[in-house]
Amino acid sequence: MNRAVTDTILRLEQFIPTVDDALAVPHEAGEFMHAMILASGAKRGVEIGTSYGYSGLWIASALAENGGTLVTIDHDARKSEAAQAYFEAAGLANCVDLRTGEASDVIASSSGPIDFVLNDADKENCIRYVELLADKLGDRAVVLTDNTVDLADQLADFVTWVRRRGDFYSMGLTVGNGMELSVRLSAPRDG
Ligand SMILES: C[S@@+](CC[C@H](N)C(=O)[O-])C[C@H]1O[C@@H](n2cnc3c(N)ncnc32)[C@H](O)[C@@H]1O
């Protein structure tokens, strides 16, 4: 990871605790996603919930190393503008397509195949977002859904639903605030 990216991550880690509306994945979760993307070779990423761009910096920098790009979505124009400035400072603006709008609309109009997704916007729509994405995911694409530990009550239905689908292999991680790791399978599995 180059110096511009690590410096920008550090700047955001200093900024986030100073504002009330900057919820972000913990550092550990950022590192985990970065390593997972490097290991998988994922190129086409989608992030639902940009906020100020903290998780996006970890994700986009790994996708860029793989020669790929990130589409990141948030309906808050003020935060998107701030995030864009952080992506520019990190030298990642050319591989980040920041969309300001309703997540379901942007996902519905996106094309696949997608290799990596961070599902981290409004928790009540987690199922809807994966439903909209399912046919656009490539074989072995990874969907990480955040907050399965700290917001376990809100994510319980999602976790049950995704594990019952035959077209994902899905398990829980205790990384960061807890994440459900769902791997898209080419053919449904029995049991
Ligand atoms: C938890 S924050 C994302 C944190 C970010 N992934 C990070 O770790 O740096 C959730 C974001 O989702 C956005 N959001 C919530 N509901 C949305 C919706 N329906 N469409 C688009 N964005 C939404 C909020 O504006 C907020 O910035």
XYZ file of N, CA and C and ligand atoms in Angstrom:
600
model
N 0.857 -1.184 0.000
C 0.000 0.000 0.000
C 0.903 1.248 0.000
N 0.605 2.202 -0.862
C 1.530 3.327 -0.944
C 1.266 4.373 0.145
N 2.207 5.298 0.247
C 2.206 6.286 1.336
C 0.970 7.187 1.293
N 0.525 7.564 0.076
C -0.653 8.448 -0.034
C -1.887 7.755 0.549
N -2.004 6.451 0.327
C -3.165 5.713 0.861
C -3.066 5.596 2.380
N -1.921 5.192 2.884
C -1.804 5.012 4.348
C -1.952 6.354 5.076
N -1.429 7.421 4.502
C -1.573 8.744 5.137
C -3.045 9.164 5.170
N -3.772 8.886 4.098
C -5.185 9.285 4.037
C -6.018 8.445 5.004
N -5.710 7.157 5.110
C -6.395 6.304 6.094
C -6.163 6.866 7.505
N -4.947 7.246 7.775
C -4.616 7.809 9.104
C -5.382 9.115 9.352
N -5.440 9.960 8.338
C -6.196 11.230 8.484
C -7.654 10.954 8.808
N -8.251 9.970 8.119
C -9.659 9.647 8.387
C -9.829 9.026 9.777
N -8.857 8.248 10.209
C -8.946 7.659 11.559
C -8.908 8.749 12.629
N -8.269 9.867 12.303
C -8.249 10.989 13.251
C -9.546 11.803 13.152
N -10.101 11.893 11.948
C -11.312 12.710 11.724
C -12.581 12.013 12.254
N -12.699 10.702 12.011
C -13.951 9.975 12.297
C -14.445 10.162 13.741
N -13.577 10.067 14.746
C -14.089 10.226 16.120
C -14.556 11.648 16.433
N -14.264 12.602 15.555
C -14.629 13.998 15.842
C -16.025 14.366 15.331
N -16.676 13.481 14.563
C -18.031 13.782 14.051
C -18.987 12.652 14.416
N -20.282 13.004 14.567
C -21.259 11.981 15.017
C -21.766 11.111 13.880
N -21.645 11.580 12.631
C -22.284 10.826 11.549
C -21.288 9.988 10.748
N -20.089 9.771 11.298
C -19.070 9.031 10.549
C -18.882 7.634 11.120
N -19.870 6.783 10.886
C -19.698 5.386 11.295
C -18.799 4.719 10.255
N -17.819 3.972 10.729
C -16.913 3.315 9.782
C -16.501 1.962 10.348
N -16.102 1.063 9.454
C -15.588 -0.227 9.914
C -14.317 0.022 10.731
N -14.018 -0.834 11.711
C -12.750 -0.690 12.435
C -11.541 -0.984 11.528
N -10.388 -0.479 11.934
C -9.126 -0.672 11.197
C -8.922 -2.151 10.806
N -9.160 -3.030 11.786
C -8.960 -4.480 11.555
C -9.805 -4.985 10.381
N -11.047 -4.506 10.291
C -11.929 -4.944 9.199
C -11.428 -4.398 7.866
N -10.900 -3.175 7.890
C -10.321 -2.617 6.670
C -9.149 -3.450 6.195
N -8.288 -3.809 7.128
C -7.121 -4.630 6.760
C -7.557 -5.986 6.213
N -8.584 -6.558 6.872
C -9.072 -7.870 6.435
C -9.588 -7.797 4.997
N -10.406 -6.777 4.698
C -10.959 -6.669 3.339
C -9.844 -6.451 2.320
N -8.878 -5.628 2.688
C -7.753 -5.359 1.780
C -7.025 -6.677 1.453
N -6.725 -7.449 2.492
C -6.002 -8.720 2.289
C -6.850 -9.703 1.486
N -8.154 -9.760 1.783
C -9.026 -10.717 1.075
C -9.103 -10.388 -0.414
N -9.176 -9.110 -0.738
C -9.250 -8.708 -2.154
C -7.928 -9.028 -2.858
N -6.813 -8.746 -2.193
C -5.518 -9.084 -2.805
C -5.425 -10.581 -3.056
N -5.837 -11.369 -2.064
C -5.704 -12.837 -2.180
C -6.606 -13.397 -3.270
N -7.806 -12.834 -3.408
C -8.774 -13.390 -4.364
C -8.532 -12.894 -5.789
N -7.814 -11.774 -5.914
C -7.631 -11.195 -7.250
C -8.866 -10.452 -7.746
N -9.817 -10.158 -6.852
C -11.047 -9.457 -7.244
C -10.711 -8.153 -7.962
N -11.500 -7.850 -8.992
C -11.259 -6.610 -9.751
C -12.442 -5.663 -9.707
N -13.643 -6.201 -9.716
C -14.828 -5.322 -9.775
C -15.512 -5.328 -8.416
N -15.436 -4.204 -7.705
C -16.004 -4.107 -6.363
C -17.175 -3.147 -6.302
N -18.100 -3.439 -5.390
C -19.221 -2.530 -5.105
C -19.286 -2.350 -3.605
N -19.392 -1.103 -3.173
C -19.556 -0.813 -1.748
C -20.892 -0.100 -1.562
N -21.738 -0.650 -0.703
C -23.041 -0.037 -0.400
C -22.866 0.665 0.946
N -22.800 2.005 0.895
C -22.528 2.782 2.118
C -21.105 3.307 2.112
N -20.894 4.442 1.440
C -19.553 5.037 1.341
C -19.170 5.757 2.623
N -20.125 6.520 3.178
C -19.880 7.461 4.259
C -18.714 8.375 3.854
N -17.678 8.503 4.680
C -16.569 9.414 4.358
C -15.448 8.713 3.573
N -15.661 7.437 3.239
C -14.702 6.760 2.369
C -13.659 5.915 3.081
N -13.856 5.693 4.406
C -12.824 4.948 5.138
C -12.686 3.508 4.617
N -13.773 2.744 4.635
C -13.677 1.370 4.130
C -13.329 1.385 2.646
N -13.831 2.397 1.923
C -13.550 2.485 0.493
C -12.065 2.619 0.196
N -11.327 3.288 1.078
C -9.876 3.421 0.858
C -9.190 2.058 0.930
N -9.601 1.253 1.922
C -9.004 -0.087 2.062
C -9.369 -0.968 0.865
N -10.634 -0.876 0.449
C -11.124 -1.743 -0.634
C -10.543 -1.295 -1.982
N -10.669 0.003 -2.278
C -10.242 0.503 -3.595
C -8.742 0.326 -3.796
N -7.960 0.493 -2.717
C -6.504 0.369 -2.891
C -6.129 -1.080 -3.239
N -6.872 -2.055 -2.705
C -6.588 -3.462 -3.050
C -7.093 -3.777 -4.454
N -8.293 -3.289 -4.798
C -8.800 -3.518 -6.163
C -7.852 -2.896 -7.187
N -7.323 -1.694 -6.873
C -6.394 -1.030 -7.793
C -5.139 -1.871 -7.992
N -4.654 -2.484 -6.908
C -3.467 -3.370 -7.031
C -3.752 -4.526 -7.983
N -5.034 -4.949 -8.031
C -5.425 -6.057 -8.913
C -5.789 -5.565 -10.312
N -5.672 -4.242 -10.525
C -6.049 -3.680 -11.830
C -7.546 -3.437 -11.944
N -8.229 -3.307 -10.803
C -9.682 -3.179 -10.832
C -10.192 -1.830 -10.357
N -11.506 -1.763 -10.141
C -12.179 -0.500 -9.779
C -13.288 -0.758 -8.764
N -13.670 0.318 -8.080
C -14.735 0.255 -7.070
C -15.866 1.213 -7.434
N -17.103 0.702 -7.385
C -18.291 1.567 -7.406
C -18.746 1.678 -5.954
N -18.837 2.898 -5.437
C -19.265 3.058 -4.047
C -20.472 3.997 -3.998
N -21.450 3.647 -3.158
C -22.778 4.277 -3.206
C -23.157 4.874 -1.852
N -23.636 6.114 -1.888
C -24.211 6.702 -0.672
C -25.253 7.736 -1.096
N -26.329 7.858 -0.327
C -27.355 8.849 -0.706
C -27.120 10.213 -0.048
N -26.055 10.325 0.729
C -25.758 11.583 1.410
C -24.717 12.356 0.583
N -25.181 13.393 -0.132
C -24.303 14.111 -1.066
C -23.140 14.799 -0.343
N -23.401 15.255 0.864
C -22.338 15.981 1.599
C -21.199 15.020 1.948
N -21.575 13.816 2.403
C -20.529 12.836 2.737
C -19.810 12.356 1.476
N -20.578 12.176 0.387
C -19.953 11.714 -0.868
C -18.901 12.705 -1.341
N -19.207 13.994 -1.186
C -18.258 15.031 -1.615
C -16.980 14.949 -0.767
N -17.164 14.750 0.532
C -15.992 14.623 1.414
C -15.200 13.366 1.057
N -15.919 12.267 0.803
C -15.241 11.002 0.458
C -14.431 11.161 -0.828
N -15.012 11.874 -1.790
C -14.304 12.080 -3.063
C -12.954 12.761 -2.818
N -12.940 13.732 -1.909
C -11.689 14.438 -1.610
C -10.661 13.479 -0.989
N -11.137 12.564 -0.134
C -10.196 11.587 0.448
C -9.674 10.623 -0.627
N -10.547 10.185 -1.540
C -10.077 9.290 -2.612
C -9.038 10.013 -3.483
N -9.273 11.301 -3.718
C -8.307 12.073 -4.527
C -6.976 12.191 -3.792
N -7.053 12.486 -2.492
C -5.817 12.636 -1.703
C -5.014 11.331 -1.692
N -5.725 10.208 -1.737
C -5.055 8.902 -1.709
C -4.569 8.470 -3.094
N -4.863 9.276 -4.110
C -4.459 8.908 -5.479
C -5.314 7.794 -6.052
N -6.550 7.646 -5.529
C -7.405 6.533 -5.965
C -8.613 6.988 -6.786
N -8.721 8.298 -7.039
C -9.938 8.802 -7.694
C -10.178 8.149 -9.054
N -9.091 7.789 -9.733
C -9.277 7.219 -11.079
C -9.776 5.775 -11.048
N -9.776 5.149 -9.886
C -10.329 3.786 -9.836
C -11.546 3.706 -8.905
N -12.114 4.859 -8.534
C -13.325 4.869 -7.710
C -14.417 5.639 -8.444
N -15.559 4.989 -8.609
C -16.734 5.605 -9.232
C -17.746 5.830 -8.106
N -17.795 7.071 -7.619
C -18.628 7.388 -6.457
C -20.013 7.809 -6.950
N -21.036 7.046 -6.571
C -22.404 7.348 -7.019
C -23.210 7.863 -5.839
N -23.816 9.027 -6.025
C -24.672 9.585 -4.983
C -26.111 9.267 -5.347
N -26.754 8.408 -4.540
C -28.134 8.045 -4.835
C -28.599 6.932 -3.933
N -29.848 6.508 -4.152
C -30.423 5.404 -3.386
C -29.730 4.109 -3.800
N -29.286 3.351 -2.817
C -28.507 2.144 -3.114
C -29.259 1.199 -4.046
N -30.552 0.983 -3.801
C -31.274 0.006 -4.624
C -31.328 0.456 -6.089
N -31.470 1.769 -6.329
C -31.515 2.259 -7.715
C -30.163 2.058 -8.407
N -29.093 2.391 -7.676
C -27.760 2.275 -8.291
C -27.424 0.810 -8.559
N -27.745 -0.053 -7.605
C -27.450 -1.484 -7.800
C -28.250 -2.021 -8.992
N -29.523 -1.653 -9.045
C -30.382 -2.168 -10.120
C -29.858 -1.766 -11.492
N -29.200 -0.597 -11.572
C -28.714 -0.136 -12.889
C -27.258 -0.534 -13.145
N -26.643 -1.285 -12.217
C -25.239 -1.688 -12.396
C -25.155 -2.997 -13.168
N -24.031 -3.154 -13.861
C -23.849 -4.411 -14.587
C -22.813 -5.274 -13.890
N -22.824 -6.544 -14.186
C -21.874 -7.464 -13.591
C -20.824 -7.857 -14.607
N -19.978 -8.826 -14.342
C -19.931 -9.552 -13.080
C -19.169 -8.773 -12.011
N -19.669 -8.858 -10.789
C -19.055 -8.194 -9.636
C -18.319 -9.269 -8.830
N -17.124 -8.904 -8.337
C -16.298 -9.889 -7.606
C -16.346 -9.710 -6.101
N -16.596 -8.470 -5.649
C -16.512 -8.182 -4.202
C -17.546 -7.124 -3.839
N -18.251 -7.349 -2.721
C -19.258 -6.378 -2.245
C -19.073 -6.165 -0.748
N -19.087 -4.885 -0.340
C -19.270 -4.577 1.086
C -20.687 -4.032 1.228
N -21.505 -4.731 2.012
C -22.917 -4.391 2.235
C -22.977 -3.683 3.590
N -22.972 -2.336 3.573
C -22.792 -1.591 4.827
C -23.575 -0.278 4.815
N -24.840 -0.334 4.372
C -25.675 0.874 4.450
C -26.790 0.617 5.462
N -28.043 0.857 5.094
C -29.167 0.658 6.018
C -29.405 -0.843 6.216
N -29.378 -1.245 7.464
C -29.398 -2.685 7.766
C -30.718 -3.347 7.379
N -31.823 -2.580 7.389
C -33.123 -3.176 7.067
C -33.231 -3.581 5.598
N -32.314 -3.076 4.770
C -32.361 -3.423 3.340
C -31.245 -4.378 2.910
N -30.558 -4.990 3.862
C -29.451 -5.894 3.494
C -29.923 -7.023 2.586
N -31.093 -7.580 2.882
C -31.604 -8.684 2.054
C -31.895 -8.169 0.647
N -32.576 -7.030 0.598
C -32.949 -6.452 -0.705
C -31.705 -6.229 -1.574
N -30.630 -5.706 -0.979
C -29.432 -5.415 -1.766
C -28.818 -6.709 -2.321
N -28.787 -7.753 -1.514
C -28.206 -9.009 -2.014
C -29.120 -9.641 -3.059
N -30.432 -9.484 -2.879
C -31.358 -9.980 -3.919
C -31.084 -9.279 -5.252
N -30.898 -7.959 -5.188
C -30.660 -7.189 -6.422
C -29.308 -7.523 -7.052
N -28.348 -7.875 -6.198
C -26.992 -8.145 -6.684
C -26.799 -9.580 -7.158
N -27.609 -10.500 -6.650
C -27.309 -11.935 -6.792
C -26.958 -12.340 -8.225
N -27.757 -11.886 -9.197
C -27.507 -12.310 -10.585
C -26.353 -11.579 -11.235
N -25.816 -10.582 -10.548
C -24.693 -9.814 -11.116
C -23.355 -10.270 -10.535
N -23.405 -11.209 -9.587
C -22.174 -11.657 -8.935
C -21.508 -12.738 -9.763
N -20.187 -12.642 -9.891
C -19.436 -13.682 -10.578
C -19.320 -14.917 -9.692
N -18.905 -16.017 -10.292
C -18.669 -17.250 -9.537
C -17.582 -16.997 -8.487
N -17.854 -17.357 -7.246
C -16.938 -17.176 -6.095
C -16.809 -15.707 -5.663
N -17.706 -14.855 -6.126
C -17.722 -13.471 -5.617
C -17.977 -13.510 -4.114
N -17.433 -12.520 -3.427
C -17.585 -12.432 -1.974
C -18.459 -11.229 -1.623
N -19.468 -11.478 -0.762
C -20.276 -10.387 -0.204
C -20.004 -10.358 1.297
N -19.507 -9.220 1.785
C -19.312 -9.050 3.228
C -20.403 -8.116 3.740
N -21.164 -8.576 4.708
C -22.242 -7.766 5.287
C -21.837 -7.411 6.708
N -21.751 -6.095 6.960
C -21.148 -5.628 8.213
C -22.147 -5.575 9.373
N -21.598 -5.612 10.575
C -22.334 -5.379 11.838
C -23.110 -6.596 12.360
N -22.673 -7.791 12.023
C -23.416 -8.973 12.488
C -23.216 -9.243 13.974
N -22.209 -8.610 14.603
C -22.024 -8.775 16.054
C -22.608 -7.575 16.803
N -22.182 -6.351 16.428
C -22.662 -5.203 17.220
C -24.130 -4.868 16.960
N -24.644 -5.237 15.785
C -26.075 -5.021 15.496
C -26.736 -6.376 15.205
N -26.414 -7.365 16.034
C -26.851 -8.747 15.774
C -28.365 -8.860 15.625
N -29.123 -8.118 16.421
C -30.592 -8.212 16.326
C -31.081 -7.765 14.956
N -30.478 -6.676 14.464
C -30.915 -6.142 13.161
C -30.484 -7.021 11.987
N -29.421 -7.802 12.189
C -28.884 -8.609 11.087
C -29.338 -10.068 11.141
N -30.062 -10.452 12.202
C -30.400 -11.867 12.399
C -31.188 -12.433 11.212
N -32.185 -11.696 10.729
C -32.993 -12.215 9.611
C -32.143 -12.351 8.351
N -31.241 -11.384 8.140
C -30.369 -11.455 6.966
C -29.502 -12.722 7.038
N -28.899 -12.956 8.200
C -27.984 -14.100 8.350
C -28.740 -15.412 8.099
N -29.922 -15.536 8.676
C -30.723 -16.755 8.467
C -31.049 -16.906 6.978
N -31.474 -15.811 6.368
C -31.895 -15.829 4.959
C -30.743 -16.226 4.040
N -29.570 -15.612 4.234
C -28.467 -15.874 3.286
C -27.933 -17.299 3.465
N -27.977 -17.801 4.701
C -27.471 -19.174 4.922
C -28.429 -20.219 4.391
N -29.696 -19.851 4.233
C -30.683 -20.806 3.701
C -30.681 -20.851 2.184
N -30.142 -19.800 1.561
C -30.094 -19.803 0.097
C -29.133 -20.898 -0.342
N -29.437 -21.552 -1.448
C -28.525 -22.607 -1.901
C -27.373 -22.071 -2.717
N -27.413 -20.791 -3.052
C -26.417 -20.271 -3.996
C -25.304 -19.455 -3.333
N -25.207 -19.532 -1.996
C -24.083 -18.921 -1.287
C -23.552 -19.925 -0.261
N -22.236 -19.921 -0.051
C -21.675 -20.546 1.147
C -21.411 -19.386 2.097
N -22.060 -19.394 3.272
C -22.043 -18.199 4.108
C -21.709 -18.551 5.554
N -20.839 -17.735 6.153
C -20.447 -17.972 7.542
C -20.115 -16.648 8.219
N -20.152 -16.662 9.554
C -19.911 -15.442 10.309
C -18.449 -15.268 10.688
N -17.993 -14.002 10.660
C -16.641 -13.657 11.105
C -16.753 -12.733 12.313
N -15.796 -12.844 13.211
C -15.784 -11.919 14.351
C -14.821 -10.756 14.102
N -14.434 -10.567 12.877
C -13.558 -9.444 12.505
C -14.339 -8.130 12.665
N -13.687 -7.127 13.237
C -14.320 -5.808 13.361
C -15.611 -5.881 14.163
N -16.694 -5.352 13.578
C -18.000 -5.365 14.243
C -18.804 -6.619 13.935
N -18.109 -7.619 13.357
C -18.775 -8.852 12.940
C -19.220 -8.696 11.494
N -18.884 -9.703 10.680
C -19.251 -9.648 9.257
C -19.748 -11.008 8.826
N -20.781 -11.027 7.993
C -21.199 -12.270 7.348
C -20.476 -12.350 6.015
N -19.727 -13.451 5.827
C -18.968 -13.658 4.589
C -19.749 -14.648 3.740
N -20.249 -14.182 2.607
C -21.103 -15.005 1.749
C -20.421 -15.162 0.396
N -20.115 -16.405 0.039
C -19.411 -16.680 -1.221
C -20.417 -17.193 -2.244
N -20.492 -16.529 -3.389
C -21.454 -16.909 -4.433
C -20.995 -18.204 -5.094
N -21.909 -19.147 -5.190
C -21.606 -20.438 -5.809
C -22.222 -20.485 -7.200
N -21.545 -21.170 -8.107
C -22.061 -21.226 -9.476
C -23.309 -22.092 -9.545
N -23.346 -23.132 -8.730
C -24.520 -24.009 -8.740
C -24.989 -24.166 -7.302
N -26.305 -24.239 -7.070
C -26.802 -24.401 -5.700
C -26.242 -25.659 -5.051
N -25.999 -25.570 -3.728
C -25.492 -26.727 -2.973
C -26.630 -27.404 -2.249
N -26.500 -28.682 -2.046
C -27.473 -29.403 -1.218
C -27.100 -29.183 0.235
N -28.093 -29.037 1.091
C -27.890 -28.996 2.541
C -27.199 -27.782 3.042
C -22.198 2.638 8.291
S -22.090 3.936 7.125
C -20.915 3.293 5.961
C -19.523 3.238 6.535
C -18.453 2.939 5.516
N -18.712 1.686 4.829
C -17.111 2.855 6.205
O -16.833 1.833 6.853
O -16.352 3.836 6.115
C -23.598 3.760 6.249
C -23.781 4.760 5.109
O -24.884 4.298 4.316
C -25.593 5.401 3.799
N -26.946 4.942 3.495
C -27.916 4.569 4.349
N -29.014 4.202 3.698
C -28.756 4.349 2.370
C -29.501 4.121 1.173
N -30.753 3.669 1.231
N -28.903 4.356 -0.015
C -27.629 4.837 -0.072
N -26.880 5.070 1.029
C -27.415 4.816 2.228
C -25.526 6.441 4.924
O -25.664 7.759 4.400
C -24.138 6.166 5.548
O -23.174 7.088 5.085
